[in-house]
Amino acid sequence: MKKTGNKWLGLSLDLENGAQNGHPPKPAIPSKNGTSDLSPVPKKRSFNFHQRLAPKTVPDLAVHSKKIAEVEHWLQNNVCDNKNNSPNAKFLLISGPPGSGKSITIQVLCKKLSIDITEWVNPLDQDFEVCRGANQVTRFVEFLTESKWNSLFSTGNKKVILVEEFPNTFLRNCDEFGPVLEECYYKGNYPVIFVCTDTFDNKINLSEKLFSEDVRVKYKIATISFNGCAPTLMKSALKRAQNLVQGNPDLFKIPSQSTVTAIISTAMGDLKCALNQYYFAALLGTSDLPTIQTQKSGTKRKRDSSTSIQIMSRDENLGLFHALGRVLNPKLGENGRLACDFDRLVNEFTTQPGLFTGFLFENYLKYFGDLVDASQASENLSLGQTFLEKLVDRHDILDYAIWVSVLGLMVHNGHKVSRWNQIKGPTKVQKVVPNREVPVTDLYYYNVINNKTNSGFVLS
Amino acid sequence: MLWADKYRPKELSSLSYHKQQALDLRNLTKDGDFPHLLVYGPLGAGKKTRIMCLLRELYGPGVDRLKVETMNFTTPSNKKLEISTVGSNYHIEVNPSDVGINDRVVIMDVIKNVAQSQQLNANTQREFKVILLTDVDNLTKDAQHALRRTMEKYIANCRIILCTTSISRVIPAIRSRCLCIRVPAPSIDDITSILTNVAAKESVSLPPELAKRIAEKSDRNLRRALLMCEACKVQKQGLVASQSVSEPDWQIFIRNIASKIVKEQSIATLAKIRENLYELIIFGIPSEIIFNTLLEEMLKNCDLELGRQIVEQAALYEHRMAQGNKEIFHLEAFVAKCMCLYQNMMQELMACEF
């Protein structure tokens, strides 16, 4: 139920020694993708690819070094030097898309700083819950606030609590989470790290639902959000995998370079997915596997033309720049109507309407060929902006802002300019902190009186 | 020291205009207590002067011993903020909008800090301290709601004075919790007589024509009038009746923007104007002033019918701008609209001629 130290890996029988006796092979892939059923592979010996590949040291992590530093900084400040601060428990929320290396970063860093991890795992014995009454939430609180599960092998007294799974009841009523945090905030002895996987569906997006802005402020929850694994980092991770594969020629063959590039482009930042695919591509073939592999890589090369028959790749999601391109360069369908899946486009960005409209505003002018069009579009952007400014936390209104801006830009762009333009990020307005004595509007006279010619404001 | 600071009245009784209001303020503090105040009025009307006079009435000369302090805050996301405050033993003055969107943290922390420390000797001093928040209209909505809650909670230990140019951006909940005091701009005659007085005290001769002209040019902004007067003196080593009064540089800058709109109506100009507007905003000119000046300059170039249309549009976008804090969206929409209207008019004129 509760376990200490590194995560257990299913029924991991690492039979490297016993494998010679011709044991029936164990597919060592987590059955997450449902693919392990597809491989009734007679293997020579079992080989825990993922365990062998898991990074053990910081340089091996396929995470941006700044993110690692950020997490390490937090750990050092809040776990290692715990003397100078308040009695309240510390919280850290790590969020990011699946397969971006959130969990492994924590594990590796904690190992480096010799911090013990105690992880919450949802209890499986539902019967117990029914008979004895103590429900999941109570036990969750108990787990967070009390510290009776110390590891027998613990090296020091530094410890963090890791929560990757949340009791299911919070999914149904997220209001219950508030009191839990509150109790834990005042009673808890150890820092708590929450790990949340981002999803694009708002209904199950834990990091938004459970940790709303108010909650984060109230309990001083530090937030670090991971990005998807960058292609270069993924490449180096696959390189490590390749070294491992090379060391075991009796089990694996080295996949071709084109397959590797195809894997990287299909994975869309999901390292876990990429490694699974690589593992499959590298397995020395039985009758089943190679066919899957060829079919897979075949579709991957054609990824741009059709995305329908991918077996193991993830759903395609629209990148920011992709979406901006669609809005700024609207395509007309056959019947003269706009050809675009608005619903999907808008849904992708409902979590950050301000950012998206900011991008649109910064760049739309370059795509307009006519002043009247541009004026109407800017009118729509300005209208959309008023929706954003209202102090509402209702999602619908924020949605309207995107709808108005997106449709306004697309409908009014009658004379579009089709050429390549560099997309610029929204301009950050950093106001000069004004002089206390004189307001900015009168600064000119102040400078005249003091014979300062340089007013800081350039007349161009 | 600037004339504007040097001759700032220190007592409610020595104020030179709005005498009835000064009397009212005096009566307000007679019992040694007052409610939260919301003081509003145009720039350079004397809001701050009146507030300081009021505090002096209440606490005595101790409020003049000012010290500048830098306060540090940490946002929940671990961002470090720094803000400078001016205060005496009895009051503290903060401009929370200096830290932009993180103003909520500042407001909550400052008020909590002040409210938690009790005055040592409540018999000789007042039992409350005063927090003076300036530029309240620039606060985010978030901060205003935070202010609303804290205002009620800590009324026992502190009084809050809010100072703002316009109350349209202050949420009604705050307005209703305060006594609103409007400080209107001084009349041109008031300004002229003050200028003459100050010049006399400085023993500089100020020709009455020049005084009148400065007063008219100053937009009924007393501080600007005094600064203008002093600047004129510096420029010419004395004051001459015929000398010109220069305009501030940003005003000329906005005039240039207006003439660009009139000169060429195209996407490229629009993009260039956007850059200019960003410059103005970054320099710190309040967006309402940008908008108003731009509108005035535009109207100088328009005939009656076009002017009517432009004013109509201006009203729409100004209203939108007042609701939010992304001014550039609305400013640009207004500029684009002006360009279109102007272009239309020109085309109609051309069509009439042929």
XYZ file of N, CA and C in Angstrom, chain B residues 77-293:
651
model
N 4.377 32.432 -5.923
C 5.189 31.689 -6.887
C 6.668 31.982 -6.681
N 7.006 32.496 -5.497
C 8.395 32.701 -5.114
C 9.108 33.780 -5.908
N 8.341 34.735 -6.411
C 8.973 35.845 -7.092
C 9.229 36.934 -6.065
N 10.405 37.512 -6.126
C 10.723 38.567 -5.161
C 10.260 39.910 -5.698
N 9.589 40.659 -4.852
C 9.121 41.975 -5.248
C 9.758 43.012 -4.355
N 9.946 44.184 -4.892
C 10.509 45.257 -4.099
C 9.675 46.489 -4.356
N 9.335 47.192 -3.325
C 8.544 48.395 -3.531
C 8.998 49.423 -2.518
N 9.074 50.662 -2.975
C 9.530 51.684 -2.037
C 8.326 52.396 -1.445
N 8.393 52.670 -0.162
C 7.292 53.319 0.520
C 7.813 54.565 1.221
N 6.929 55.507 1.391
C 7.261 56.700 2.150
C 6.360 56.690 3.362
N 6.944 56.972 4.522
C 6.068 56.940 5.681
C 6.647 57.675 6.862
N 5.784 57.968 7.816
C 6.230 58.526 9.083
C 5.864 57.504 10.146
N 5.920 57.938 11.402
C 5.520 57.019 12.457
C 4.037 56.720 12.412
N 3.300 57.606 11.756
C 1.858 57.480 11.841
C 1.215 56.976 10.564
N 1.919 57.130 9.482
C 1.283 56.704 8.236
C 2.318 56.084 7.298
N 1.800 55.417 6.296
C 2.673 54.822 5.281
C 2.021 55.028 3.927
N 2.848 55.399 2.949
C 2.302 55.666 1.619
C 2.885 54.655 0.636
N 2.018 53.977 -0.074
C 2.458 52.964 -1.030
C 1.741 53.185 -2.353
N 2.444 52.905 -3.422
C 1.783 52.867 -4.723
C 1.845 51.432 -5.232
N 0.828 50.636 -4.922
C 0.931 49.194 -5.195
C 1.049 48.877 -6.676
N 0.585 49.755 -7.537
C 0.619 49.412 -8.962
C 2.045 49.455 -9.528
N 3.021 49.876 -8.711
C 4.415 49.815 -9.155
C 4.848 48.393 -9.489
N 4.243 47.416 -8.828
C 4.674 46.044 -9.076
C 3.763 45.337 -10.072
N 2.927 46.108 -10.764
C 2.124 45.519 -11.834
C 1.081 44.552 -11.320
N 1.049 43.378 -11.914
C -0.050 42.469 -11.602
C 0.102 41.788 -10.258
N 1.217 42.004 -9.585
C 1.373 41.373 -8.281
C 0.919 42.279 -7.145
N 0.154 43.316 -7.502
C -0.187 44.308 -6.491
C -1.000 43.740 -5.334
N -1.692 42.642 -5.599
C -2.516 42.066 -4.543
C -1.685 41.682 -3.327
N -0.540 41.056 -3.592
C 0.330 40.619 -2.499
C 0.746 41.813 -1.661
N 1.118 42.904 -2.366
C 1.595 44.088 -1.666
C 0.505 44.639 -0.759
N -0.681 44.771 -1.324
C -1.775 45.333 -0.531
C -2.033 44.518 0.710
N -2.136 43.209 0.527
C -2.465 42.372 1.672
C -1.363 42.432 2.724
N -0.120 42.372 2.282
C 0.976 42.342 3.246
C 1.135 43.665 3.971
N 1.035 44.756 3.210
C 1.219 46.067 3.847
C 0.159 46.284 4.900
N -1.076 46.011 4.526
C -2.153 46.273 5.479
C -2.030 45.373 6.700
N -1.676 44.123 6.450
C -1.519 43.218 7.589
C -0.415 43.700 8.516
N 0.721 44.074 7.917
C 1.850 44.543 8.725
C 1.448 45.702 9.599
N 0.808 46.685 8.982
C 0.459 47.889 9.717
C -0.576 47.577 10.779
N -1.534 46.766 10.395
C -2.635 46.521 11.314
C -2.215 45.675 12.506
N -1.185 44.884 12.310
C -0.797 44.000 13.406
C -0.040 44.728 14.501
N 0.642 45.824 14.125
C 1.396 46.517 15.161
C 0.511 47.572 15.807
N 0.327 47.454 17.096
C -0.504 48.408 17.816
C 0.331 49.638 18.160
N -0.348 50.754 18.307
C 0.365 51.945 18.763
C 0.696 51.756 20.240
N 1.894 52.198 20.617
C 2.347 51.931 21.980
C 1.472 52.632 22.998
N 1.328 53.909 22.801
C 0.614 54.670 23.796
C -0.619 55.273 23.156
N -1.719 54.628 23.349
C -2.918 55.047 22.641
C -3.497 56.336 23.205
N -3.029 56.752 24.381
C -3.604 57.964 24.965
C -3.057 59.221 24.314
N -1.745 59.225 24.093
C -1.183 60.424 23.486
C -1.309 60.396 21.974
N -1.394 59.198 21.404
C -1.516 59.119 19.962
C -2.884 58.587 19.606
N -3.130 58.536 18.325
C -4.383 57.918 17.896
C -4.218 56.405 17.987
N -5.336 55.725 18.056
C -5.202 54.277 18.167
C -5.160 53.596 16.811
N -5.085 54.394 15.767
C -4.985 53.760 14.449
C -3.889 54.435 13.643
N -3.400 53.719 12.677
C -2.441 54.276 11.729
C -3.152 54.504 10.409
N -2.509 55.240 9.537
C -3.148 55.524 8.256
C -2.316 54.915 7.129
N -2.999 54.233 6.234
C -2.329 53.709 5.042
C -2.817 54.508 3.849
N -1.883 55.083 3.139
C -2.258 55.895 1.984
C -1.869 55.134 0.718
N -2.872 54.765 -0.040
C -2.613 54.038 -1.293
C -2.855 54.993 -2.455
N -1.858 55.161 -3.295
C -2.024 56.075 -4.417
C -2.271 55.292 -5.702
N -2.787 55.982 -6.702
C -3.084 55.384 -8.011
C -3.961 54.148 -7.896
N -5.012 54.271 -7.142
C -5.863 53.101 -6.914
C -6.534 52.652 -8.206
N -6.732 53.576 -9.132
C -7.413 53.181 -10.366
C -6.570 52.234 -11.206
N -5.277 52.156 -10.928
C -4.443 51.222 -11.682
C -4.381 49.839 -11.063
N -5.035 49.669 -9.928
C -4.988 48.353 -9.286
C -5.729 47.324 -10.130
N -5.257 46.100 -10.078
C -6.008 45.047 -10.755
C -7.279 44.759 -9.968
N -8.222 44.151 -10.653
C -9.486 43.827 -9.994
C -9.252 42.897 -8.807
N -8.313 42.008 -9.009
C -7.951 41.060 -7.972
C -7.544 41.794 -6.700
N -6.686 42.771 -6.873
C -6.182 43.527 -5.734
C -7.309 44.314 -5.092
N -8.207 44.845 -5.911
C -9.290 45.633 -5.335
C -10.197 44.769 -4.478
N -10.407 43.529 -4.924
C -11.239 42.657 -4.103
C -10.535 42.277 -2.814
N -9.219 42.095 -2.903
C -8.459 41.796 -1.694
C -8.546 42.978 -0.737
N -8.456 44.168 -1.306
C -8.520 45.382 -0.504
C -9.860 45.475 0.209
N -10.893 45.128 -0.513
C -12.225 45.200 0.056
C -12.334 44.353 1.319
N -11.793 43.142 1.234
C -11.888 42.273 2.407
C -11.050 42.791 3.562
N -9.799 43.164 3.250
C -8.908 43.572 4.333
C -9.377 44.872 4.972
N -9.987 45.730 4.170
C -10.476 46.995 4.705
C -11.411 46.781 5.881
N -12.309 45.815 5.706
C -13.281 45.578 6.757
C -12.650 44.935 7.962
N -11.729 44.032 7.681
C -11.176 43.216 8.742
C -10.360 44.055 9.707
N -9.609 45.006 9.196
C -8.653 45.693 10.057
C -9.076 47.104 10.388
N -10.361 47.385 10.360
C -10.770 48.775 10.578
C -10.418 49.268 11.975
N -10.263 48.355 12.922
C -9.951 48.777 14.286
C -8.576 49.430 14.365
N -7.615 48.932 13.614
C -6.242 49.390 13.783
C -5.753 50.336 12.701
N -6.445 50.412 11.614
C -5.924 51.322 10.604
C -7.038 51.933 9.773
N -6.739 53.112 9.255
C -7.643 53.767 8.323
C -6.925 53.815 6.975
N -7.695 53.645 5.934
C -7.091 53.636 4.608
C -7.552 54.866 3.841
N -6.598 55.573 3.254
C -6.952 56.679 2.375
C -6.549 56.291 0.968
N -7.491 56.312 0.064
C -7.197 55.953 -1.315
C -7.148 57.229 -2.132
N -6.212 57.279 -3.049
C -6.023 58.492 -3.817
C -6.029 58.105 -5.290
N -6.874 58.713 -6.072
C -7.028 58.280 -7.452
C -7.494 59.431 -8.341
N -7.224 59.327 -9.636
C -7.685 60.389 -10.518
C -9.125 60.171 -10.945
N -9.534 58.924 -11.061
C -10.901 58.687 -11.498
C -11.464 57.507 -10.731
N -12.732 57.633 -10.319
C -13.266 56.512 -9.556
C -13.974 55.516 -10.446
N -13.953 55.733 -11.749
C -14.703 54.814 -12.602
C -14.089 53.431 -12.605
N -12.791 53.345 -12.308
C -12.166 52.028 -12.304
C -12.046 51.437 -10.914
N -12.580 52.120 -9.945
C -12.613 51.564 -8.599
C -13.921 50.803 -8.452
N -13.842 49.585 -7.966
C -15.063 48.783 -7.919
C -16.046 49.383 -6.912
N -17.336 49.252 -7.201
C -18.353 49.859 -6.339
C -18.230 49.429 -4.884
N -17.796 48.175 -4.673
C -17.691 47.682 -3.306
C -16.735 48.532 -2.484
N -15.673 49.023 -3.112
C -14.732 49.861 -2.381
C -15.311 51.259 -2.221
N -15.931 51.756 -3.283
C -16.503 53.096 -3.210
C -17.482 53.194 -2.051
N -18.264 52.126 -1.865
C -19.292 52.203 -0.836
C -18.720 52.074 0.562
N -17.488 51.602 0.680
C -16.883 51.477 1.997
C -16.142 52.739 2.421
N -16.041 53.693 1.502
C -15.252 54.877 1.790
C -16.126 56.118 1.754
N -15.615 57.159 2.402
C -16.201 58.471 2.204
C -15.506 59.073 0.996
N -16.266 59.329 -0.067
C -15.636 59.835 -1.280
C -15.518 61.354 -1.217
N -14.335 61.841 -1.472
C -14.116 63.293 -1.451
C -13.592 63.707 -2.816
N -14.299 64.584 -3.479
C -13.842 65.017 -4.797
C -13.069 66.312 -4.643
N -11.898 66.357 -5.247
C -11.112 67.582 -5.250
C -11.095 68.106 -6.679
N -11.889 69.106 -6.987
C -11.921 69.591 -8.365
C -10.653 70.369 -8.693
N -10.383 70.501 -9.982
C -9.209 71.258 -10.395
C -9.431 72.732 -10.074
N -8.387 73.451 -9.744
C -8.537 74.867 -9.440
C -8.919 75.632 -10.705
N -9.595 76.724 -10.533
C -9.962 77.534 -11.702
C -8.735 78.295 -12.199
N -8.830 78.834 -13.395
C -7.674 79.515 -13.970
C -7.307 80.743 -13.139
N -8.316 81.391 -12.588
C -8.031 82.557 -11.734
C -7.268 82.151 -10.485
N -7.690 81.009 -9.899
C -6.975 80.487 -8.723
C -5.501 80.294 -9.050
N -5.269 79.635 -10.184
C -3.892 79.328 -10.551
C -3.101 80.609 -10.759
N -3.716 81.566 -11.451
C -3.001 82.816 -11.719
C -2.589 83.482 -10.410
N -3.513 83.524 -9.471
C -3.180 84.227 -8.229
C -2.117 83.458 -7.447
N -2.167 82.121 -7.490
C -1.145 81.342 -6.791
C 0.218 81.572 -7.420
N 0.247 81.584 -8.762
C 1.510 81.818 -9.456
C 2.091 83.174 -9.043
N 1.220 84.169 -9.011
C 1.699 85.507 -8.659
C 2.254 85.519 -7.233
N 1.531 84.837 -6.322
C 1.995 84.770 -4.931
C 3.361 84.122 -4.829
N 3.491 82.979 -5.484
C 4.743 82.234 -5.397
C 5.890 83.053 -5.964
N 5.625 83.716 -7.110
C 6.672 84.528 -7.726
C 7.092 85.643 -6.773
N 6.096 86.201 -6.087
C 6.413 87.270 -5.150
C 7.297 86.749 -4.019
N 6.969 85.557 -3.520
C 7.764 84.986 -2.433
C 9.181 84.665 -2.900
N 9.309 84.268 -4.160
C 10.632 83.970 -4.709
C 11.337 85.248 -5.148
N 10.668 86.373 -4.972
C 11.103 87.680 -5.477
C 11.565 87.617 -6.933
N 10.665 87.071 -7.751
C 10.854 87.109 -9.206
C 9.662 87.877 -9.733
N 9.883 88.734 -10.714
C 8.723 89.470 -11.223
C 8.048 88.648 -12.315
N 6.777 88.458 -12.127
C 6.021 87.639 -13.081
C 4.994 88.537 -13.774
N 5.160 88.779 -15.067
C 4.201 89.613 -15.779
C 2.829 88.956 -15.766
N 1.765 89.704 -15.503
C 0.426 89.117 -15.389
C 0.004 88.378 -16.657
N 0.436 88.892 -17.835
C 0.030 88.201 -19.070
C 0.602 86.788 -19.112
N 1.862 86.699 -18.723
C 2.511 85.382 -18.743
C 1.825 84.445 -17.742
N 1.525 84.992 -16.566
C 0.859 84.165 -15.547
C -0.441 83.620 -16.100
N -1.176 84.466 -16.791
C -2.458 84.045 -17.346
C -2.243 82.950 -18.397
N -1.210 83.192 -19.239
C -0.966 82.244 -20.321
C -0.545 80.870 -19.768
N 0.327 80.901 -18.775
C 0.754 79.625 -18.162
C -0.453 78.909 -17.575
N -1.288 79.665 -16.880
C -2.460 79.059 -16.239
C -3.353 78.399 -17.286
N -3.491 79.067 -18.436
C -4.349 78.487 -19.472
C -3.719 77.237 -20.086
N -2.405 77.316 -20.259
C -1.714 76.187 -20.893
C -1.626 74.968 -19.985
N -1.783 75.205 -18.685
C -1.464 74.121 -17.737
C -2.572 73.095 -17.619
N -3.695 73.315 -18.355
C -4.752 72.314 -18.266
C -5.398 72.300 -16.884
N -5.355 73.420 -16.207
C -5.836 73.544 -14.818
C -5.151 72.553 -13.886
N -3.910 72.301 -14.171
C -3.118 71.415 -13.331
C -2.125 72.296 -12.577
N -2.353 72.464 -11.290
C -1.584 73.445 -10.529
C -0.104 73.089 -10.478
N 0.168 71.817 -10.286
C 1.567 71.431 -10.196
C 2.282 71.710 -11.512
N 1.575 71.388 -12.611
C 2.215 71.631 -13.895
C 2.421 73.127 -14.106
N 1.448 73.927 -13.668
C 1.579 75.374 -13.828
C 2.820 75.873 -13.099
N 3.005 75.405 -11.864
C 4.173 75.846 -11.100
C 5.465 75.396 -11.767
N 5.466 74.138 -12.232
C 6.666 73.629 -12.899
C 6.947 74.417 -14.171
N 5.877 74.711 -14.923
C 6.025 75.474 -16.158
C 6.657 76.823 -15.855
N 6.134 77.452 -14.827
C 6.595 78.776 -14.459
C 8.085 78.725 -14.110
N 8.434 77.695 -13.313
C 9.831 77.588 -12.903
C 10.713 77.279 -14.102
N 10.203 76.427 -14.998
C 10.978 76.079 -16.186
C 11.212 77.312 -17.056
N 10.164 78.150 -17.170
C 10.310 79.377 -17.946
C 11.407 80.252 -17.361
N 11.405 80.309 -16.026
C 12.406 81.141 -15.369
C 13.813 80.614 -15.671
N 13.968 79.301 -15.606
C 15.289 78.712 -15.860
C 15.722 78.959 -17.297
N 14.760 78.836 -18.229
C 15.116 78.964 -19.642
C 15.599 80.375 -19.992
N 14.931 81.369 -19.428
C 15.243 82.742 -19.846
C 15.951 83.538 -18.755
N 16.317 82.921 -17.657
C 16.900 83.632 -16.510
C 16.006 84.796 -16.072
N 14.752 84.526 -15.946
C 13.833 85.589 -15.570
C 12.573 85.387 -16.361
N 11.591 86.186 -16.102
C 10.326 85.960 -16.777
C 9.952 87.173 -17.616
N 9.685 86.921 -18.879
C 9.334 87.992 -19.804
C 7.911 87.731 -20.282
N 7.175 88.810 -20.470
C 5.759 88.665 -20.817
C 5.570 87.938 -22.135
N 6.527 88.130 -23.058
C 6.300 87.605 -24.405
C 6.835 86.183 -24.592
N 7.473 85.649 -23.560
C 8.161 84.381 -23.812
C 7.185 83.224 -24.004
N 7.659 82.222 -24.758
C 6.769 81.109 -25.074
C 6.834 80.065 -23.957
N 5.749 79.368 -23.786
C 5.699 78.302 -22.785
C 5.756 76.978 -23.536
N 6.781 76.192 -23.256
C 6.940 74.971 -24.053
C 6.014 73.865 -23.564
N 5.694 72.981 -24.472
C 4.823 71.859 -24.138
C 5.664 70.652 -23.774
N 5.132 69.752 -22.978
C 5.911 68.547 -22.671
C 6.147 67.700 -23.925
N 7.242 66.955 -23.904
C 7.655 66.230 -25.110
C 6.665 65.157 -25.536
N 6.040 64.502 -24.563
C 5.138 63.415 -24.954
C 3.917 63.951 -25.668
N 3.543 65.199 -25.330
C 2.378 65.782 -25.981
C 2.674 65.993 -27.475
N 3.895 66.458 -27.743
C 4.309 66.635 -29.133
C 4.351 65.290 -29.844
N 4.811 64.295 -29.097
C 4.905 62.940 -29.645
C 3.528 62.435 -30.076
N 2.541 62.661 -29.215
C 1.187 62.199 -29.551
C 0.646 62.991 -30.732
N 1.011 64.291 -30.793
C 0.565 65.085 -31.941
C 1.126 64.488 -33.234
N 2.366 64.055 -33.165
C 2.954 63.412 -34.349
C 2.185 62.166 -34.754
N 1.777 61.403 -33.752
C 0.996 60.193 -34.063
C -0.270 60.590 -34.801
N -0.945 61.612 -34.293
C -2.197 62.054 -34.921
C -1.945 62.483 -36.366
N -0.837 63.201 -36.580
C -0.604 63.653 -37.950
C -0.240 62.479 -38.859
N 0.376 61.438 -38.278
C 0.644 60.239 -39.082
C -0.659 59.600 -39.533
N -1.625 59.565 -38.629
C -2.919 58.957 -38.972
C -3.545 59.704 -40.143
N -3.435 61.035 -40.086
C -4.075 61.831 -41.127
C -3.327 61.710 -42.450
N -2.009 61.588 -42.341
C -1.194 61.641 -43.549
C -1.331 60.375 -44.400
N -1.214 59.254 -43.786
C -1.268 58.037 -44.583
C -2.054 56.968 -43.843
N -3.052 56.405 -44.534
C -3.836 55.364 -43.885
C -3.460 54.017 -44.495
N -2.620 53.279 -43.779
C -2.230 51.968 -44.300
C -1.847 51.071 -43.142
N -1.695 49.802 -43.472
C -1.334 48.834 -42.446
C 0.048 49.169 -41.882
N 0.939 49.590 -42.759
C 2.308 49.868 -42.308
C 2.315 50.992 -41.283
N 1.522 52.046 -41.555
C 1.450 53.141 -40.582
C 0.899 52.633 -39.262
N -0.114 51.788 -39.373
C -0.721 51.246 -38.157
C 0.323 50.510 -37.333
N 1.144 49.719 -38.009
C 2.184 48.974 -37.287
C 3.173 49.935 -36.636
N 3.495 51.021 -37.367
C 4.447 51.982 -36.805
C 3.847 52.675 -35.594
N 2.565 52.994 -35.701
C 1.906 53.684 -34.583
C 1.843 52.781 -33.365
N 1.684 51.490 -33.612
C 1.678 50.571 -32.476
C 2.991 50.670 -31.692
N 4.097 50.711 -32.436
C 5.395 50.863 -31.762
C 5.410 52.137 -30.921
N 4.925 53.232 -31.541
C 4.914 54.510 -30.822
C 4.079 54.434 -29.546
N 2.925 53.784 -29.662
C 2.057 53.683 -28.494
C 2.740 52.884 -27.395
N 3.423 51.812 -27.791
C 4.170 51.026 -26.805
C 5.193 51.904 -26.100
N 5.874 52.752 -26.885
C 6.874 53.639 -26.277
C 6.244 54.500 -25.192
N 5.098 55.075 -25.542
C 4.422 55.944 -24.582
C 4.039 55.182 -23.324
N 3.501 53.971 -23.524
C 3.043 53.200 -22.376
C 4.218 52.818 -21.490
N 5.308 52.415 -22.138
C 6.470 52.004 -21.353
C 7.047 53.197 -20.598
N 6.986 54.351 -21.221
C 7.489 55.545 -20.536
C 6.660 55.855 -19.300
N 5.417 55.380 -19.283
C 4.618 55.518 -18.075
C 3.507 56.541 -18.179
N 3.232 57.036 -19.368
C 2.106 57.951 -19.520
C 0.818 57.150 -19.322
N -0.055 57.591 -18.435
C -1.295 56.838 -18.211
C -2.095 56.741 -19.499
N -2.746 55.585 -19.685
C -3.389 55.340 -20.968
C -4.551 56.299 -21.219
N -5.232 56.731 -20.156
C -6.343 57.670 -20.375
C -5.814 58.965 -20.974
N -4.648 59.387 -20.463
C -4.100 60.646 -20.968
C -3.676 60.489 -22.422
N -3.078 59.339 -22.742
C -2.731 59.096 -24.144
C -3.977 59.211 -24.998
N -5.016 58.546 -24.543
C -6.250 58.492 -25.321
C -6.844 59.887 -25.499
N -6.942 60.618 -24.404
C -7.549 61.943 -24.476
C -6.760 62.869 -25.380
N -5.440 62.875 -25.189
C -4.625 63.775 -26.000
C -4.734 63.407 -27.470
